PDB file of C-alpha atoms in Angstrom:
ATOM      1  CA  GLN A  55    -110.513 168.663 -91.939  1.00 90.00           C
ATOM      2  CA  VAL A  56    -108.837 170.549 -94.769  1.00 93.00           C
ATOM      3  CA  GLN A  57    -106.808 168.529 -97.202  1.00 96.00           C
ATOM      4  CA  LEU A  58    -104.827 169.580-100.265  1.00 97.00           C
ATOM      5  CA  VAL A  59    -103.586 166.840-102.555  1.00 96.00           C
ATOM      6  CA  GLU A  60    -101.195 167.547-105.406  1.00 97.00           C
ATOM      7  CA  SER A  61    -100.774 165.348-108.448  1.00 97.00           C
ATOM      8  CA  GLY A  62     -99.225 165.485-111.901  1.00 98.00           C
ATOM      9  CA  GLY A  63     -95.553 165.646-111.047  1.00 97.00           C
ATOM     10  CA  GLY A  64     -92.978 163.466-112.741  1.00 98.00           C
ATOM     11  CA  LEU A  65     -89.886 163.325-114.905  1.00 98.00           C
ATOM     12  CA  VAL A  66     -89.770 165.340-118.117  1.00 98.00           C
ATOM     13  CA  GLN A  67     -87.092 166.461-120.531  1.00 98.00           C
ATOM     14  CA  ALA A  68     -86.112 170.090-120.816  1.00 98.00           C
ATOM     15  CA  GLY A  69     -88.556 171.920-123.044  1.00 98.00           C
ATOM     16  CA  GLY A  70     -91.396 169.628-122.091  1.00 98.00           C
ATOM     17  CA  SER A  71     -94.615 170.280-120.201  1.00 98.00           C
ATOM     18  CA  LEU A  72     -96.389 169.088-117.105  1.00 98.00           C
ATOM     19  CA  ARG A  73     -99.688 170.005-115.515  1.00 98.00           C
ATOM     20  CA  LEU A  74     -99.969 169.941-111.763  1.00 98.00           C
ATOM     21  CA  SER A  75    -103.313 169.636-110.044  1.00 97.00           C
ATOM     22  CA  CYS A  76    -104.293 170.467-106.478  1.00 97.00           C
ATOM     23  CA  ALA A  77    -107.519 168.999-105.156  1.00 95.00           C
ATOM     24  CA  ALA A  78    -108.877 170.759-102.090  1.00 95.00           C
ATOM     25  CA  SER A  79    -111.374 169.328 -99.652  1.00 92.00           C
ATOM     26  CA  GLY A  80    -112.794 170.541 -96.371  1.00 91.00           C
ATOM     27  CA  LEU A  81    -112.599 174.240 -97.220  1.00 86.00           C
ATOM     28  CA  THR A  82    -115.758 176.031 -96.155  1.00 74.00           C
ATOM     29  CA  LEU A  83    -114.828 179.288 -97.864  1.00 75.00           C
ATOM     30  CA  SER A  84    -113.174 180.056-101.138  1.00 84.00           C
ATOM     31  CA  HIS A  85    -109.440 180.574-100.634  1.00 92.00           C
ATOM     32  CA  ALA A  86    -106.654 182.017-102.690  1.00 95.00           C
ATOM     33  CA  MET A  87    -104.518 179.194-104.060  1.00 96.00           C
ATOM     34  CA  GLY A  88    -100.779 179.348-104.426  1.00 97.00           C
ATOM     35  CA  TRP A  89     -98.006 177.152-105.742  1.00 98.00           C
ATOM     36  CA  PHE A  90     -94.563 177.100-104.184  1.00 98.00           C
ATOM     37  CA  ARG A  91     -91.528 174.963-104.837  1.00 98.00           C
ATOM     38  CA  GLN A  92     -88.466 173.834-102.960  1.00 98.00           C
ATOM     39  CA  ALA A  93     -85.312 172.499-104.542  1.00 97.00           C
ATOM     40  CA  PRO A  94     -82.743 170.489-102.556  1.00 93.00           C
ATOM     41  CA  GLY A  95     -80.695 172.746-100.310  1.00 95.00           C
ATOM     42  CA  LYS A  96     -82.811 175.799-101.092  1.00 96.00           C
ATOM     43  CA  GLU A  97     -85.615 177.631 -99.380  1.00 96.00           C
ATOM     44  CA  ARG A  98     -89.204 177.271-100.442  1.00 97.00           C
ATOM     45  CA  GLU A  99     -90.007 179.862-103.085  1.00 97.00           C
ATOM     46  CA  PHE A 100     -93.138 181.364-104.552  1.00 98.00           C
ATOM     47  CA  VAL A 101     -94.198 180.208-108.019  1.00 98.00           C
ATOM     48  CA  ALA A 102     -97.725 181.447-108.707  1.00 98.00           C
ATOM     49  CA  VAL A 103    -100.968 182.472-107.043  1.00 98.00           C
ATOM     50  CA  VAL A 104    -104.591 182.825-108.128  1.00 97.00           C
ATOM     51  CA  SER A 105    -107.222 184.845-106.296  1.00 94.00           C
ATOM     52  CA  ARG A 106    -110.401 183.434-104.817  1.00 92.00           C
ATOM     53  CA  SER A 107    -112.420 184.244-107.918  1.00 90.00           C
ATOM     54  CA  GLY A 108    -109.697 183.283-110.354  1.00 88.00           C
ATOM     55  CA  GLY A 109    -109.750 186.763-111.817  1.00 91.00           C
ATOM     56  CA  SER A 110    -106.302 187.733-110.621  1.00 95.00           C
ATOM     57  CA  THR A 111    -103.006 185.897-110.915  1.00 97.00           C
ATOM     58  CA  ASP A 112     -99.370 186.594-110.166  1.00 97.00           C
ATOM     59  CA  TYR A 113     -96.144 184.788-110.971  1.00 98.00           C
ATOM     60  CA  ALA A 114     -92.529 184.641-110.000  1.00 98.00           C
ATOM     61  CA  ASP A 115     -90.343 186.316-112.605  1.00 98.00           C
ATOM     62  CA  SER A 116     -88.573 183.014-113.240  1.00 98.00           C
ATOM     63  CA  VAL A 117     -91.756 181.358-114.527  1.00 98.00           C
ATOM     64  CA  LYS A 118     -93.604 184.217-116.218  1.00 98.00           C
ATOM     65  CA  GLY A 119     -94.587 183.358-119.752  1.00 98.00           C
ATOM     66  CA  ARG A 120     -94.018 179.642-119.158  1.00 98.00           C
ATOM     67  CA  PHE A 121     -96.375 178.707-116.312  1.00 98.00           C
ATOM     68  CA  THR A 122    -100.098 179.347-116.056  1.00 98.00           C
ATOM     69  CA  ILE A 123    -102.136 179.042-112.888  1.00 98.00           C
ATOM     70  CA  SER A 124    -105.897 178.555-112.954  1.00 96.00           C
ATOM     71  CA  ARG A 125    -108.683 177.209-110.799  1.00 94.00           C
ATOM     72  CA  ASP A 126    -111.992 175.451-111.105  1.00 92.00           C
ATOM     73  CA  ASN A 127    -114.068 176.475-108.114  1.00 89.00           C
ATOM     74  CA  ALA A 128    -116.823 174.028-108.972  1.00 89.00           C
ATOM     75  CA  LYS A 129    -114.315 171.204-108.568  1.00 90.00           C
ATOM     76  CA  ASN A 130    -112.257 172.826-105.782  1.00 91.00           C
ATOM     77  CA  THR A 131    -109.170 172.379-107.908  1.00 94.00           C
ATOM     78  CA  ALA A 132    -106.189 174.559-108.730  1.00 96.00           C
ATOM     79  CA  LEU A 133    -104.010 173.847-111.740  1.00 97.00           C
ATOM     80  CA  LEU A 134    -100.482 174.793-112.737  1.00 98.00           C
ATOM     81  CA  GLN A 135     -99.673 174.338-116.401  1.00 98.00           C
ATOM     82  CA  MET A 136     -95.907 174.301-116.837  1.00 98.00           C
ATOM     83  CA  ASN A 137     -94.451 174.672-120.319  1.00 98.00           C
ATOM     84  CA  SER A 138     -90.910 175.055-121.627  1.00 98.00           C
ATOM     85  CA  LEU A 139     -89.576 173.417-118.507  1.00 98.00           C
ATOM     86  CA  LYS A 140     -85.955 173.910-117.557  1.00 98.00           C
ATOM     87  CA  PRO A 141     -83.659 171.833-115.334  1.00 97.00           C
ATOM     88  CA  GLU A 142     -83.754 174.659-112.786  1.00 97.00           C
ATOM     89  CA  ASP A 143     -87.490 174.057-112.391  1.00 98.00           C
ATOM     90  CA  THR A 144     -86.664 170.778-110.686  1.00 98.00           C
ATOM     91  CA  ALA A 145     -88.163 170.848-107.193  1.00 98.00           C
ATOM     92  CA  VAL A 146     -90.928 169.590-104.981  1.00 98.00           C
ATOM     93  CA  TYR A 147     -94.010 171.640-105.802  1.00 98.00           C
ATOM     94  CA  TYR A 148     -96.470 172.492-103.061  1.00 98.00           C
ATOM     95  CA  CYS A 149    -100.026 173.701-103.257  1.00 97.00           C
ATOM     96  CA  ALA A 150    -101.265 176.117-100.589  1.00 97.00           C
ATOM     97  CA  ALA A 151    -104.562 177.738 -99.648  1.00 96.00           C
ATOM     98  CA  GLY A 152    -105.031 180.998 -97.793  1.00 95.00           C
ATOM     99  CA  LEU A 153    -107.357 183.914 -97.304  1.00 92.00           C
ATOM    100  CA  ILE A 154    -105.074 186.420 -99.042  1.00 91.00           C
ATOM    101  CA  PRO A 155    -103.294 185.925-102.368  1.00 92.00           C
ATOM    102  CA  THR A 156     -99.672 186.605-101.509  1.00 93.00           C
ATOM    103  CA  LYS A 157     -96.174 185.749-102.645  1.00 94.00           C
ATOM    104  CA  SER A 158     -95.070 185.073 -99.095  1.00 93.00           C
ATOM    105  CA  PRO A 159     -95.627 181.580 -97.658  1.00 92.00           C
ATOM    106  CA  ASN A 160     -98.240 182.810 -95.176  1.00 93.00           C
ATOM    107  CA  TYR A 161    -100.853 180.292 -96.181  1.00 95.00           C
ATOM    108  CA  LEU A 162    -103.167 178.427 -93.869  1.00 94.00           C
ATOM    109  CA  TYR A 163    -103.048 175.046 -95.515  1.00 96.00           C
ATOM    110  CA  TRP A 164    -100.422 173.103 -97.435  1.00 97.00           C
ATOM    111  CA  GLY A 165    -100.305 169.950 -99.472  1.00 97.00           C
ATOM    112  CA  GLN A 166     -97.648 167.267 -99.167  1.00 97.00           C
ATOM    113  CA  GLY A 167     -95.947 168.192-102.416  1.00 97.00           C
ATOM    114  CA  THR A 168     -95.279 166.526-105.741  1.00 98.00           C
ATOM    115  CA  GLN A 169     -91.847 166.017-107.282  1.00 98.00           C
ATOM    116  CA  VAL A 170     -91.034 167.606-110.618  1.00 98.00           C
ATOM    117  CA  THR A 171     -87.760 166.611-112.239  1.00 98.00           C
ATOM    118  CA  VAL A 172     -86.569 168.170-115.481  1.00 98.00           C
ATOM    119  CA  SER A 173     -83.672 166.461-117.211  1.00 97.00           C
ATOM    120  CA  SER A 174     -81.290 168.292-119.509  1.00 94.00           C
TER     121      SER A 174
END
């Protein structure tokens, strides 16, 4: 049974930083790992993705230069370092795993999400 568990969310002031972690279990193959977010009343949107090897990454324009995605395959963990946070980054952040690194939400597995709240 595949399970993705996010952690690291919380409340932070604008300009601050948070690091989200996604622990994956039950995956028999290496998967691309993505982060998405959903704010109240809005659709889920792409944030960042890292390839199976970790050698390739991609970001939404809104987070480029502020967020960094990485992975530790030995620990089956994906990380999202978020710096210079803005109130508009407030959302529930979801981790996802799939066979293809993509900006669309066509991922096989999803976590339950972790809340990130940025106060102004």
